[in-house]
Every structure is written in C-alpha cells, then in structure tokens.
Coordinates of C-alpha atoms in Angstrom, one line a residue:
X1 CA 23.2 -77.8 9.6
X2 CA 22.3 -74.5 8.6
X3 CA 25.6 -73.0 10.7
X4 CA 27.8 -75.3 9.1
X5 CA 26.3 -74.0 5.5
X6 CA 26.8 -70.9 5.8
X7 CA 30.1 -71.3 6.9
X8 CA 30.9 -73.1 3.8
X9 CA 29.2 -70.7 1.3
X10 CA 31.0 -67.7 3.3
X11 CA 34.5 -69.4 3.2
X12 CA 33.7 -70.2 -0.2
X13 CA 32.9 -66.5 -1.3
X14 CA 36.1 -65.4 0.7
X15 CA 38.4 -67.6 -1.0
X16 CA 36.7 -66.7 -4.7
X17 CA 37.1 -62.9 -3.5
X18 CA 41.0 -63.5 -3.1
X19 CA 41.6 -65.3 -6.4
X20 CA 39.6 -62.5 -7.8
X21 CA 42.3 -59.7 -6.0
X22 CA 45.0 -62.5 -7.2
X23 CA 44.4 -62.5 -10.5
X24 CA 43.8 -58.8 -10.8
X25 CA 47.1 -57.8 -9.1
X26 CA 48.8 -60.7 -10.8
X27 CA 47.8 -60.0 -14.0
X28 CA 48.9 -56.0 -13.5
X29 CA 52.5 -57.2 -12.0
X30 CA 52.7 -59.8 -15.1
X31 CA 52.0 -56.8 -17.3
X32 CA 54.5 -54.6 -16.5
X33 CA 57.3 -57.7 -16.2
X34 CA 56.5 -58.1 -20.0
X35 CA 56.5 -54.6 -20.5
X36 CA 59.5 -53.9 -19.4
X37 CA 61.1 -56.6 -20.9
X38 CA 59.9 -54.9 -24.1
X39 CA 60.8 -52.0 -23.6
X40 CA 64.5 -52.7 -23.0
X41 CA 64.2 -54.6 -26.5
X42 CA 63.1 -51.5 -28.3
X43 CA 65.4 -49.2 -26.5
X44 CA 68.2 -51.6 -27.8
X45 CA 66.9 -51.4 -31.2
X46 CA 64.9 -48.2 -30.9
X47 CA 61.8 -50.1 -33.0
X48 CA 58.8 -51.0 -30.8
X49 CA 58.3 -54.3 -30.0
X50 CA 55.1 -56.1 -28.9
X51 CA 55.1 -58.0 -25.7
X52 CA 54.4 -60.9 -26.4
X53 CA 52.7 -62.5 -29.4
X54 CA 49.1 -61.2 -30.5
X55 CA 49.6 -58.0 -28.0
X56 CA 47.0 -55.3 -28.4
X57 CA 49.6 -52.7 -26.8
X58 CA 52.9 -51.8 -26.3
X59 CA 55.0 -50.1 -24.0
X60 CA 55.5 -45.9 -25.5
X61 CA 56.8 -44.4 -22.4
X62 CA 57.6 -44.7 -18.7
X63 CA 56.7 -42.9 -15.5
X64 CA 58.7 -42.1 -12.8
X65 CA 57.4 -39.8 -9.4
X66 CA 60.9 -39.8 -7.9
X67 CA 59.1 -38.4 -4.2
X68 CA 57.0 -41.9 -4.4
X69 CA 60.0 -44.4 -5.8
X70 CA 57.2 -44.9 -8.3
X71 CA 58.5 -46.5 -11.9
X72 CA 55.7 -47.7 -14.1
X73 CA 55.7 -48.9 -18.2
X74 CA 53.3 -47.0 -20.2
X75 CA 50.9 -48.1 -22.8
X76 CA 49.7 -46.9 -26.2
X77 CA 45.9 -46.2 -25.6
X78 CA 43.3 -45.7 -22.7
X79 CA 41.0 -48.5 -23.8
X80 CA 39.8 -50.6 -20.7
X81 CA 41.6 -54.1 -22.1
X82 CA 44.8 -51.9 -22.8
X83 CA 44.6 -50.5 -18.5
X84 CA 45.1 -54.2 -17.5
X85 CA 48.6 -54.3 -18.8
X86 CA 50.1 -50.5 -17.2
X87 CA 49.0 -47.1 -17.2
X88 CA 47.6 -46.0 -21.0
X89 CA 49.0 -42.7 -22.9
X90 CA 46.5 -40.8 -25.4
X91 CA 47.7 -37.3 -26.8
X92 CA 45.9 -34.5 -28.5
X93 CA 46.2 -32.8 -31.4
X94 CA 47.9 -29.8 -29.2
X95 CA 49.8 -31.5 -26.9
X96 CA 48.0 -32.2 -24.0
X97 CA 48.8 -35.9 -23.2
X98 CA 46.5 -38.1 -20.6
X99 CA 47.7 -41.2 -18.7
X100 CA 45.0 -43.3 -17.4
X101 CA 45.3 -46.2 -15.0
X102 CA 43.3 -48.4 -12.5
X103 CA 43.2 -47.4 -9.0
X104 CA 43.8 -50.3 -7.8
X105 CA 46.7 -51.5 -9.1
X106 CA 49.1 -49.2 -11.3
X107 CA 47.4 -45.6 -10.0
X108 CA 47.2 -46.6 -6.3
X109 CA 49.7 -44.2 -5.3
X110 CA 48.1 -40.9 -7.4
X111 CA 46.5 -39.7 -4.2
X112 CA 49.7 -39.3 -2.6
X113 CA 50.8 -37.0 -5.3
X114 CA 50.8 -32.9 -4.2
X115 CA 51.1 -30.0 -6.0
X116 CA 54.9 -29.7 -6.4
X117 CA 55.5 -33.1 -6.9
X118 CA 57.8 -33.9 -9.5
X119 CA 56.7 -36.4 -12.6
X120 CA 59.3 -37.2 -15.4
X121 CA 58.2 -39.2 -18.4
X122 CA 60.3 -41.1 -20.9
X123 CA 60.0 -41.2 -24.1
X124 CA 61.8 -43.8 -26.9
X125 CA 64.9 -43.2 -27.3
X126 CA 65.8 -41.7 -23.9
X127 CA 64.8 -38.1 -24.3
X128 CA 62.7 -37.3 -20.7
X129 CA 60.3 -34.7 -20.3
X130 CA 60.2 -33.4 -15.7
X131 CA 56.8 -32.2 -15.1
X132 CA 55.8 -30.4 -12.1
X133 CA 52.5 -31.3 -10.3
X134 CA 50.3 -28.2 -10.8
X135 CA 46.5 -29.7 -9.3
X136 CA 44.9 -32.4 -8.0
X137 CA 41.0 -32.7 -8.0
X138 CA 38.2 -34.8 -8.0
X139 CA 35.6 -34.3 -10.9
X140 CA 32.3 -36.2 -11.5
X141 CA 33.1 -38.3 -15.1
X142 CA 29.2 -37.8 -16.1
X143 CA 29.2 -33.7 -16.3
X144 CA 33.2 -33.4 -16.6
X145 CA 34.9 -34.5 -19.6
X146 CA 38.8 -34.2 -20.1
X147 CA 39.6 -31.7 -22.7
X148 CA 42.0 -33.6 -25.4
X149 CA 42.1 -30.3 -27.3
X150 CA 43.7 -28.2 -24.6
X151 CA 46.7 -26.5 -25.3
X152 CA 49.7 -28.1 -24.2
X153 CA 51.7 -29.2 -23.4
X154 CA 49.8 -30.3 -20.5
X155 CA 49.7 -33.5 -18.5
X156 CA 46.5 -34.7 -16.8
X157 CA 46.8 -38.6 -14.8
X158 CA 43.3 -39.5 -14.0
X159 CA 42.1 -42.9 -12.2
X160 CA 38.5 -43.6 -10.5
X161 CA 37.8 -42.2 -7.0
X162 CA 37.7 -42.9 -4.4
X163 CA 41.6 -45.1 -4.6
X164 CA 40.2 -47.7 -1.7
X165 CA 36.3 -48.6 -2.8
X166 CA 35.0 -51.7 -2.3
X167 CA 33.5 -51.4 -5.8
X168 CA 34.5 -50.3 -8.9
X169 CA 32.8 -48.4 -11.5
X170 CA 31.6 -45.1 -9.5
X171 CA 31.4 -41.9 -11.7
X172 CA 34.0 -39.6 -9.4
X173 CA 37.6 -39.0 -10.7
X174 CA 41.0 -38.1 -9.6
X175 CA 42.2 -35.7 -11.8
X176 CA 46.0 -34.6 -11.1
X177 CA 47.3 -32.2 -13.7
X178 CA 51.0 -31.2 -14.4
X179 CA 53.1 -28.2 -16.5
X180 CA 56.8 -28.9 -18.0
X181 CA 59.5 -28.0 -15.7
X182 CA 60.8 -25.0 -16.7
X183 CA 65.1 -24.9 -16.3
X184 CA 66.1 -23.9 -12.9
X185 CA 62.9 -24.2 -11.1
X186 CA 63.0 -27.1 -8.4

C-alpha cells in the first residue's frame, strides 16, 4: 500500500513538473509568435503595435547571433512579467543598452557565445547596428550591479547562471558584453 502511494504521489509530482516546463516554454514560444507577428505590423506601418490586446510590451528590436542561427524579438523593458514574452531592452542615458532574458528559454544559447562572436540588432525601421562580442563573465548580482550610466555605446546581454540549474533564482550572472563593429573588421 504504501509502494503503490508513493508511486502515485511521484508520478503525480513528475507529470505537474512537465506541465510546469510546458507552460514555461510554451508560453516563451507563444510570445515570440505574437511578437513577431507585431513586429511585421509595425515594420509595415513603421508605428508600434501591441501584441495583442491589454499587452504590457512590445516588440522594439530583434537579435540575431548569426554563428548560433539565433533570431529572437525584443521587448521594451527588463521587468520580470515583460522576460516571459522575449528578451527585454533597457538603455542609458549614454548609450549603453542591456538585454535581459531567462536562461531557460530565450538566453539558453548565451553560454555558447565567445569573444568574437558576432551580434546584430535591429532596430524599427530596418537600420541594424553588428556588434562584436568583446567578454563574457560571470558576476555575483548581490555585490555587482550593471552600470546603466556607462559610456556607450555598449552592449551588455545578461541571464542567471548557471544556464542548466535545477532552480531558479541563484544570485550568479552571465554577463556577455559587446562593442560596435567597426567597418572592415570581421
């Protein structure tokens, strides 16, 4: 009886554990679907246009690491609710701009990313900006704080760290930072 029980309960916490991961994922793919479909609205029109209906975000850019095949919709703001729709965009008086996503599902692939590596990120109306990957590094997020004021322009992606922990929440970072391509560099 007791077998049979826990067999149950461990089933049942296995099955709740992958609706969990479902929704999650699902809920990052179904993001970037309306994104994107947004996106191509406004760069029709060239006037942003929500998402859908009530949306707290919108798409402002998109990201493209050509070495990874990696194309992602951007959002306006790093705000936790904002992250579960696409990588967020926040930009400093000075022109250092910060993308922030979740490990997990739209900054999975930032600890494949080398110094080297080339980023390109567009803007409305078509004007791209290629970035070359200058640094990667993990920081502690309780006695390292991103500097919003630093002179750009600068790129910094950051995510949590480590990219495959069980849990989430953990105080370390992965911090890549980028400079502009300069013409004629590769």
């Amino acid at each position: 009886m007791i077998a049979r029980t826990l067999v149950i309960v461990l089933a049942l916490a296995a099955i709740w554990q992958a609706a969990e991961f479902g929704r999650v994922q699902g809920k990052g793919m179904l993001g970037q679907w309306l994104m994107r479909t947004s996106w191509a609205a406004s760069d029709e029109g060239n006037t942003p246009t929500d998402p859908w209906p009530g949306a707290r975000t919108r798409p402002v850019a998109r990201l493209f690491m050509p070495e990874l095949k990696i194309d992602r919709l951007v959002v306006d703001g790093v705000e936790t609710p904002n992250l579960a729709w696409g990588p967020g965009l926040q930009t400093g008086a000075n022109g250092h701009t910060v993308i922030a996503a979740h490990r997990d599902t739209h900054f999975r692939f930032l600890g494949d990313l080398a110094p080297g590596q080339h980023i390109e990120l567009e803007h409305p109306a078509g004007v791209i900006r290629s970035w070359i990957v200058d640094d990667t590094r993990i920081v502690d997020s309780r006695t390292t704080r991103l500097d919003m004021e630093a002179a750009g322009p600068l790129l910094t992606l950051v995510t949590c760290w480590p990219i495959d922990a069980i849990e989430s929440g953990g105080p370390l970072r992965l911090v890549v930072t980028a400079r502009p391509k300069q013409e004629g560099n590769s």
